């Protein structure tokens, strides 16, 4: 990674940390059932919506370098397209793929392909982003145990998921929102060792309908660069 990129990236991730704070869990009603039953109901409801999208802001860190920008995630069953961009510098990259492999575009040197999207990103950008598991974690669900191992779920005082631990990662949930009758995270913080992925969701889209999320104060777009 070039030195100027490191400086801009570090400044951007610090900005995200300063602005985000801890948002309240919103005005969701008290649970009418036990936390585990509520979570099972959520999982069943989300299973009927395999196609979804989100728009938001993300901050990445590997313990030495960090960066932030906009994220647009589109999921159609097992197929995904994840685009990250820094609006001011107009730099961006896009990862797309499915169970058969991934394609990374937008970096110097041309497109790159690989069977494992997380490894592809790590080797090309130095970012540790567990793409396949994150598709579930971002919705407040454990990823499939067959691919990512067993998961443990911790519930908050309100009975909603406060954290998921799986595959060495701990995913903390700071805010929840209601979208089309389903409860979804508005903010999460995933960490494993020095690696972290912090996400603030501005909008969820299901079935062509966009639901803006109000999860308290959050970071704004920056001029950060992605390598």
Coordinates of C-alpha atoms in Angstrom, one line a residue:
X1 CA 0.0 0.0 0.0
X2 CA 1.3 3.4 -0.9
X3 CA 2.1 5.8 2.0
X4 CA -0.3 8.6 1.0
X5 CA -3.1 6.0 1.0
X6 CA -2.3 4.9 4.6
X7 CA -2.5 8.5 5.9
X8 CA -5.8 9.2 4.3
X9 CA -7.2 5.8 5.3
X10 CA -6.2 6.3 8.9
X11 CA -7.7 9.7 9.1
X12 CA -11.0 8.4 7.7
X13 CA -11.4 5.5 10.1
X14 CA -10.7 7.9 13.1
X15 CA -13.4 10.2 11.8
X16 CA -15.8 7.3 11.7
X17 CA -15.0 6.3 15.2
X18 CA -15.4 9.8 16.5
X19 CA -18.7 10.4 14.8
X20 CA -20.5 7.1 15.3
X21 CA -20.7 6.8 19.0
X22 CA -23.2 4.2 20.5
X23 CA -26.7 4.5 19.1
X24 CA -29.8 3.6 21.1
X25 CA -31.7 0.5 20.0
X26 CA -34.4 2.7 18.8
X27 CA -38.1 2.4 19.6
X28 CA -38.7 -1.3 18.9
X29 CA -41.4 -2.8 21.1
X30 CA -40.7 -5.1 23.9
X31 CA -40.4 -8.8 22.9
X32 CA -43.5 -10.9 23.4
X33 CA -41.6 -14.2 23.4
X34 CA -38.3 -15.5 24.8
X35 CA -35.1 -14.1 23.1
X36 CA -34.2 -17.4 21.4
X37 CA -37.7 -17.8 20.1
X38 CA -37.7 -14.3 18.7
X39 CA -34.4 -15.0 17.0
X40 CA -35.7 -18.2 15.5
X41 CA -38.7 -16.2 14.1
X42 CA -36.3 -13.6 12.6
X43 CA -34.3 -16.3 10.9
X44 CA -37.4 -17.9 9.5
X45 CA -38.7 -14.5 8.2
X46 CA -35.4 -13.6 6.6
X47 CA -35.1 -17.0 4.9
X48 CA -38.1 -16.0 2.8
X49 CA -36.2 -12.9 1.5
X50 CA -33.0 -14.2 -0.1
X51 CA -32.7 -11.1 -2.3
X52 CA -31.8 -7.9 -0.4
X53 CA -29.5 -4.9 -0.6
X54 CA -28.1 -2.4 1.9
X55 CA -26.5 1.0 1.6
X56 CA -24.2 2.4 4.3
X57 CA -20.8 3.5 5.6
X58 CA -18.0 1.2 6.5
X59 CA -14.7 1.4 8.3
X60 CA -11.9 -1.2 7.9
X61 CA -8.8 -1.7 9.9
X62 CA -6.0 -4.3 10.0
X63 CA -4.4 -2.9 13.2
X64 CA -1.9 -0.8 11.2
X65 CA -3.9 0.8 8.4
X66 CA -7.5 1.8 8.3
X67 CA -10.0 3.3 5.8
X68 CA -13.6 4.2 5.4
X69 CA -16.1 5.0 2.7
X70 CA -19.5 4.1 1.2
X71 CA -20.7 0.5 0.9
X72 CA -23.4 -0.9 -1.4
X73 CA -24.2 -4.6 -0.9
X74 CA -26.5 -6.5 -3.2
X75 CA -27.4 -10.1 -2.5
X76 CA -29.4 -12.4 -4.7
X77 CA -29.4 -15.8 -3.1
X78 CA -25.8 -16.9 -3.0
X79 CA -24.7 -14.3 -5.5
X80 CA -23.3 -11.0 -4.1
X81 CA -22.0 -7.7 -5.4
X82 CA -20.2 -5.5 -2.8
X83 CA -19.0 -2.1 -3.9
X84 CA -16.9 0.2 -1.8
X85 CA -16.2 3.8 -2.7
X86 CA -14.7 7.0 -1.4
X87 CA -16.9 9.8 -3.0
X88 CA -14.4 12.7 -2.8
X89 CA -11.5 10.9 -4.3
X90 CA -13.8 8.9 -6.6
X91 CA -11.8 5.7 -5.9
X92 CA -13.7 2.4 -5.6
X93 CA -13.5 -1.3 -6.0
X94 CA -16.1 -3.9 -6.5
X95 CA -16.3 -7.6 -5.4
X96 CA -18.8 -9.9 -7.0
X97 CA -19.2 -13.7 -7.0
X98 CA -21.0 -16.7 -5.7
X99 CA -20.2 -20.2 -4.4
X100 CA -18.0 -20.8 -7.5
X101 CA -15.6 -17.9 -6.9
X102 CA -15.1 -14.1 -6.8
X103 CA -14.0 -11.3 -9.1
X104 CA -12.4 -8.2 -7.7
X105 CA -12.4 -5.1 -10.0
X106 CA -11.2 -1.5 -9.7
X107 CA -7.7 -2.0 -8.4
X108 CA -4.4 -1.1 -10.2
X109 CA -3.3 -4.0 -12.4
X110 CA -6.7 -5.0 -13.5
X111 CA -9.3 -7.5 -12.3
X112 CA -8.4 -10.4 -10.1
X113 CA -10.2 -13.7 -9.5
X114 CA -10.1 -16.2 -6.8
X115 CA -12.1 -19.1 -5.3
X116 CA -12.2 -17.5 -1.8
X117 CA -13.4 -13.9 -1.7
X118 CA -11.9 -13.2 1.8
X119 CA -8.5 -14.5 0.7
X120 CA -8.8 -12.5 -2.6
X121 CA -9.5 -9.3 -0.7
X122 CA -6.7 -10.0 1.9
X123 CA -4.1 -10.6 -0.8
X124 CA -5.1 -7.6 -3.0
X125 CA -6.0 -5.0 -0.4
X126 CA -4.7 -6.3 3.0
X127 CA -8.2 -6.0 4.4
X128 CA -9.7 -8.9 6.3
X129 CA -13.4 -9.0 5.3
X130 CA -15.2 -12.3 5.8
X131 CA -17.6 -11.7 2.9
X132 CA -19.6 -14.9 2.9
X133 CA -20.1 -14.9 6.7
X134 CA -20.8 -11.2 6.7
X135 CA -23.8 -11.7 4.4
X136 CA -25.4 -13.4 7.4
X137 CA -23.8 -11.4 10.3
X138 CA -24.9 -8.1 8.8
X139 CA -28.6 -9.3 9.1
X140 CA -28.0 -10.4 12.7
X141 CA -27.8 -14.1 11.8
X142 CA -25.1 -16.7 12.5
X143 CA -23.4 -17.9 9.3
X144 CA -23.8 -21.6 8.3
X145 CA -21.9 -23.8 10.7
X146 CA -20.7 -26.1 7.9
X147 CA -18.5 -23.4 6.5
X148 CA -17.8 -21.2 9.5
X149 CA -18.1 -23.4 12.6
X150 CA -20.5 -23.2 15.5
X151 CA -21.8 -19.8 16.7
X152 CA -22.8 -18.5 20.1
X153 CA -25.3 -15.7 20.5
X154 CA -25.5 -13.3 23.4
X155 CA -28.7 -11.4 24.0
X156 CA -29.0 -7.9 25.4
X157 CA -31.3 -6.6 28.2
X158 CA -34.1 -6.0 25.6
X159 CA -33.8 -9.7 24.4
X160 CA -32.4 -8.8 21.0
X161 CA -29.1 -10.1 19.7
X162 CA -26.2 -8.1 21.3
X163 CA -23.3 -10.2 19.9
X164 CA -22.5 -13.3 17.8
X165 CA -19.2 -15.1 18.1
X166 CA -18.2 -17.4 15.3
X167 CA -15.0 -18.4 13.4
X168 CA -12.9 -16.3 15.7
X169 CA -14.9 -13.2 15.1
X170 CA -17.0 -11.3 17.6
X171 CA -19.8 -9.2 16.0
X172 CA -21.4 -6.6 18.3
X173 CA -24.7 -5.0 17.4
X174 CA -25.2 -1.4 18.6
X175 CA -28.6 -0.6 17.0
X176 CA -31.6 -2.3 15.5
X177 CA -34.4 -1.1 13.3
X178 CA -37.6 -2.5 11.8
X179 CA -37.8 -2.9 8.0
X180 CA -41.0 -4.4 6.4
X181 CA -42.0 -6.0 9.6
X182 CA -38.5 -7.5 10.1
X183 CA -35.9 -6.4 12.7
X184 CA -32.4 -5.8 11.2
X185 CA -29.2 -4.3 12.5
X186 CA -28.5 -0.7 11.9
X187 CA -24.9 -0.8 13.2
X188 CA -22.4 -3.6 13.8
X189 CA -18.8 -4.0 14.8
X190 CA -17.0 -7.2 13.7
X191 CA -13.5 -7.9 15.2
X192 CA -11.0 -10.7 15.1
X193 CA -7.5 -10.0 16.4
X194 CA -6.3 -6.8 14.7
X195 CA -8.9 -6.9 12.0
X196 CA -12.2 -5.0 12.3
X197 CA -15.1 -4.2 10.1
X198 CA -17.5 -1.5 11.3
X199 CA -20.7 -0.8 9.5
X200 CA -23.5 1.8 9.8
X201 CA -26.5 0.9 7.6
X202 CA -28.3 3.9 6.1
X203 CA -30.9 1.9 4.1
X204 CA -32.2 -1.7 3.7
X205 CA -33.9 -2.8 0.5
X206 CA -36.1 -5.8 0.2
X207 CA -38.2 -6.6 -2.9
X208 CA -37.5 -3.3 -4.5
X209 CA -38.6 -1.2 -1.5
X210 CA -36.0 1.1 0.1
X211 CA -36.3 1.6 3.9
X212 CA -34.2 4.4 5.3
X213 CA -32.6 3.6 8.7
X214 CA -32.5 6.1 11.6
X215 CA -29.9 4.7 14.0
X216 CA -28.6 7.9 15.6
X217 CA -25.6 10.0 14.7
X218 CA -23.2 8.3 12.3
X219 CA -20.2 9.0 10.1
X220 CA -20.5 10.9 6.9
X221 CA -18.7 10.1 3.6
X222 CA -15.0 11.0 3.6
X223 CA -12.2 11.5 1.1
X224 CA -10.5 8.3 2.2
X225 CA -8.9 6.0 -0.3
X226 CA -9.1 2.3 -0.6
X227 CA -5.9 0.6 -1.8

